[in-house]
């Protein structure tokens, strides 16, 4: 199965492709025949370390890759085109080759996780991956694959996940990454869509930062199609890539506006029992004949707002139902995806991108959606809307 990865050295605007071994299985099985990360002899002079998971060498990043592009050397960014490969898109979307490298490496991990999810055997208590000699629950296996990809990117200093919330040293320099390895893992056994969420912060810390500090965020969606949805700070739009039969990621959608539309995904409905304002909001959706589109998985429910370019996702707390969603691993990364797509986010009082991460386990309520939906969310639950006030002040 074809696999491409960014070379660590090269000209300012191009990335050398690594070997692309092709599976002989054909279109039906080509996605299942997941290829490991690979290097070529031309890149071997850059150095690399072996990978217990990938079984091959990942070239170490050169100084040119690790160094962040200075403001004086930044070139004008080019508009991305549908049909571009992930590597070509990244060469247009960012001048930072370290960031581009990291996103390509994470894409390799997502491709492997998609296969592992598809081949998971689910019993009464857990889903176990039975591929090869690996006998890990799929969420733990996804966690392992993502950490391994970050180590072999050589541009990640620290990383942590919902499974491993303590910062792990990845041995590189440039970025820190926080991720939810398999959001919705509890519904893998029912064959619902699940996904991976991650945020990328420049520097060497994952506390004392907020969502607006992210250099990029992304999610992988493992459903009937496998997609990789990316937002890059400073580059317009949120961009969807489809995993093709040859194993490559192809740019298939750009979202720059979240319009108004009657589609709602109400999380934590049990909170309506003792949160009358939330009950009032849900009753509004029902009385106005909104279409219910709720899977129980945050990734597909938020992704549909980006793909359909309309709608509202809510997850609200009450006196007896405390906040479940983690700011660092889920809420802030998805906030960047939504706001880059032209939508809005809110915890009731502010954009979730403005909330400072104090501890890696910080949790919050949240809403994502179009302008009018977020204003309605804030006014119904809190009596006033900071978003409405902000937009009025800008008019």
PDB file of N, CA, C and O in Angstrom, residues 68 99 175 200-202 211-217 231-234 336:
ATOM      1  N   UNK A  68      11.904  26.812  13.211  1.00  0.00           N
ATOM      2  CA  UNK A  68      10.689  27.468  12.799  1.00  0.00           C
ATOM      3  C   UNK A  68      11.031  28.538  11.779  1.00  0.00           C
ATOM      4  O   UNK A  68      12.025  29.249  11.906  1.00  0.00           O
ATOM      5  N   UNK A  99       6.103  21.646  11.316  1.00  0.00           N
ATOM      6  CA  UNK A  99       4.677  21.410  11.499  1.00  0.00           C
ATOM      7  C   UNK A  99       4.141  20.486  10.408  1.00  0.00           C
ATOM      8  O   UNK A  99       3.359  19.567  10.683  1.00  0.00           O
ATOM      9  N   UNK A 175       7.364  21.315  19.054  1.00  0.00           N
ATOM     10  CA  UNK A 175       5.943  21.321  19.382  1.00  0.00           C
ATOM     11  C   UNK A 175       5.635  20.395  20.546  1.00  0.00           C
ATOM     12  O   UNK A 175       6.388  19.479  20.861  1.00  0.00           O
ATOM     13  N   UNK A 200      -1.943  20.753  18.384  1.00  0.00           N
ATOM     14  CA  UNK A 200      -0.495  20.964  18.304  1.00  0.00           C
ATOM     15  C   UNK A 200      -0.173  22.366  18.795  1.00  0.00           C
ATOM     16  O   UNK A 200      -0.658  23.355  18.225  1.00  0.00           O
ATOM     17  N   UNK A 201       0.639  22.448  19.854  1.00  0.00           N
ATOM     18  CA  UNK A 201       1.039  23.739  20.409  1.00  0.00           C
ATOM     19  C   UNK A 201       2.535  23.944  20.200  1.00  0.00           C
ATOM     20  O   UNK A 201       3.318  23.030  20.459  1.00  0.00           O
ATOM     21  N   UNK A 202       2.948  25.126  19.750  1.00  0.00           N
ATOM     22  CA  UNK A 202       4.385  25.397  19.644  1.00  0.00           C
ATOM     23  C   UNK A 202       5.005  25.521  21.029  1.00  0.00           C
ATOM     24  O   UNK A 202       4.338  25.926  21.991  1.00  0.00           O
ATOM     25  N   UNK A 211      -6.434  27.607  23.532  1.00  0.00           N
ATOM     26  CA  UNK A 211      -6.671  27.043  22.213  1.00  0.00           C
ATOM     27  C   UNK A 211      -6.188  27.911  21.072  1.00  0.00           C
ATOM     28  O   UNK A 211      -5.831  27.395  20.006  1.00  0.00           O
ATOM     29  N   UNK A 212      -6.169  29.218  21.279  1.00  0.00           N
ATOM     30  CA  UNK A 212      -5.700  30.106  20.212  1.00  0.00           C
ATOM     31  C   UNK A 212      -4.195  30.012  20.001  1.00  0.00           C
ATOM     32  O   UNK A 212      -3.689  30.452  18.969  1.00  0.00           O
ATOM     33  N   UNK A 213      -3.502  29.447  20.959  1.00  0.00           N
ATOM     34  CA  UNK A 213      -2.063  29.266  20.813  1.00  0.00           C
ATOM     35  C   UNK A 213      -1.711  28.096  19.898  1.00  0.00           C
ATOM     36  O   UNK A 213      -0.545  27.926  19.537  1.00  0.00           O
ATOM     37  N   UNK A 214      -2.688  27.271  19.542  1.00  0.00           N
ATOM     38  CA  UNK A 214      -2.412  26.099  18.725  1.00  0.00           C
ATOM     39  C   UNK A 214      -1.842  26.485  17.359  1.00  0.00           C
ATOM     40  O   UNK A 214      -2.311  27.419  16.721  1.00  0.00           O
ATOM     41  N   UNK A 215      -0.847  25.726  16.925  1.00  0.00           N
ATOM     42  CA  UNK A 215      -0.344  25.880  15.559  1.00  0.00           C
ATOM     43  C   UNK A 215      -1.239  25.151  14.579  1.00  0.00           C
ATOM     44  O   UNK A 215      -1.371  25.556  13.415  1.00  0.00           O
ATOM     45  N   UNK A 216      -1.885  24.082  15.050  1.00  0.00           N
ATOM     46  CA  UNK A 216      -2.788  23.300  14.206  1.00  0.00           C
ATOM     47  C   UNK A 216      -3.591  22.369  15.098  1.00  0.00           C
ATOM     48  O   UNK A 216      -3.215  22.093  16.249  1.00  0.00           O
ATOM     49  N   UNK A 217      -4.694  21.892  14.573  1.00  0.00           N
ATOM     50  CA  UNK A 217      -5.434  20.819  15.231  1.00  0.00           C
ATOM     51  C   UNK A 217      -6.041  19.944  14.148  1.00  0.00           C
ATOM     52  O   UNK A 217      -6.134  20.348  12.981  1.00  0.00           O
ATOM     53  N   UNK A 231      -6.990  21.856  10.593  1.00  0.00           N
ATOM     54  CA  UNK A 231      -7.015  23.320  10.631  1.00  0.00           C
ATOM     55  C   UNK A 231      -5.626  23.795  11.009  1.00  0.00           C
ATOM     56  O   UNK A 231      -5.017  23.276  11.947  1.00  0.00           O
ATOM     57  N   UNK A 232      -5.105  24.775  10.275  1.00  0.00           N
ATOM     58  CA  UNK A 232      -3.794  25.333  10.537  1.00  0.00           C
ATOM     59  C   UNK A 232      -3.948  26.817  10.850  1.00  0.00           C
ATOM     60  O   UNK A 232      -4.583  27.558  10.092  1.00  0.00           O
ATOM     61  N   UNK A 233      -3.407  27.231  11.970  1.00  0.00           N
ATOM     62  CA  UNK A 233      -3.510  28.630  12.380  1.00  0.00           C
ATOM     63  C   UNK A 233      -2.930  29.542  11.293  1.00  0.00           C
ATOM     64  O   UNK A 233      -1.832  29.303  10.786  1.00  0.00           O
ATOM     65  N   UNK A 234      -3.695  30.561  10.937  1.00  0.00           N
ATOM     66  CA  UNK A 234      -3.229  31.519   9.942  1.00  0.00           C
ATOM     67  C   UNK A 234      -3.532  31.138   8.516  1.00  0.00           C
ATOM     68  O   UNK A 234      -3.325  31.949   7.604  1.00  0.00           O
ATOM     69  N   UNK A 336     -10.678  24.893  17.380  1.00  0.00           N
ATOM     70  CA  UNK A 336      -9.930  25.467  16.268  1.00  0.00           C
ATOM     71  C   UNK A 336     -10.469  24.973  14.934  1.00  0.00           C
ATOM     72  O   UNK A 336     -10.592  25.748  13.971  1.00  0.00           O
TER      73      UNK A 336
END
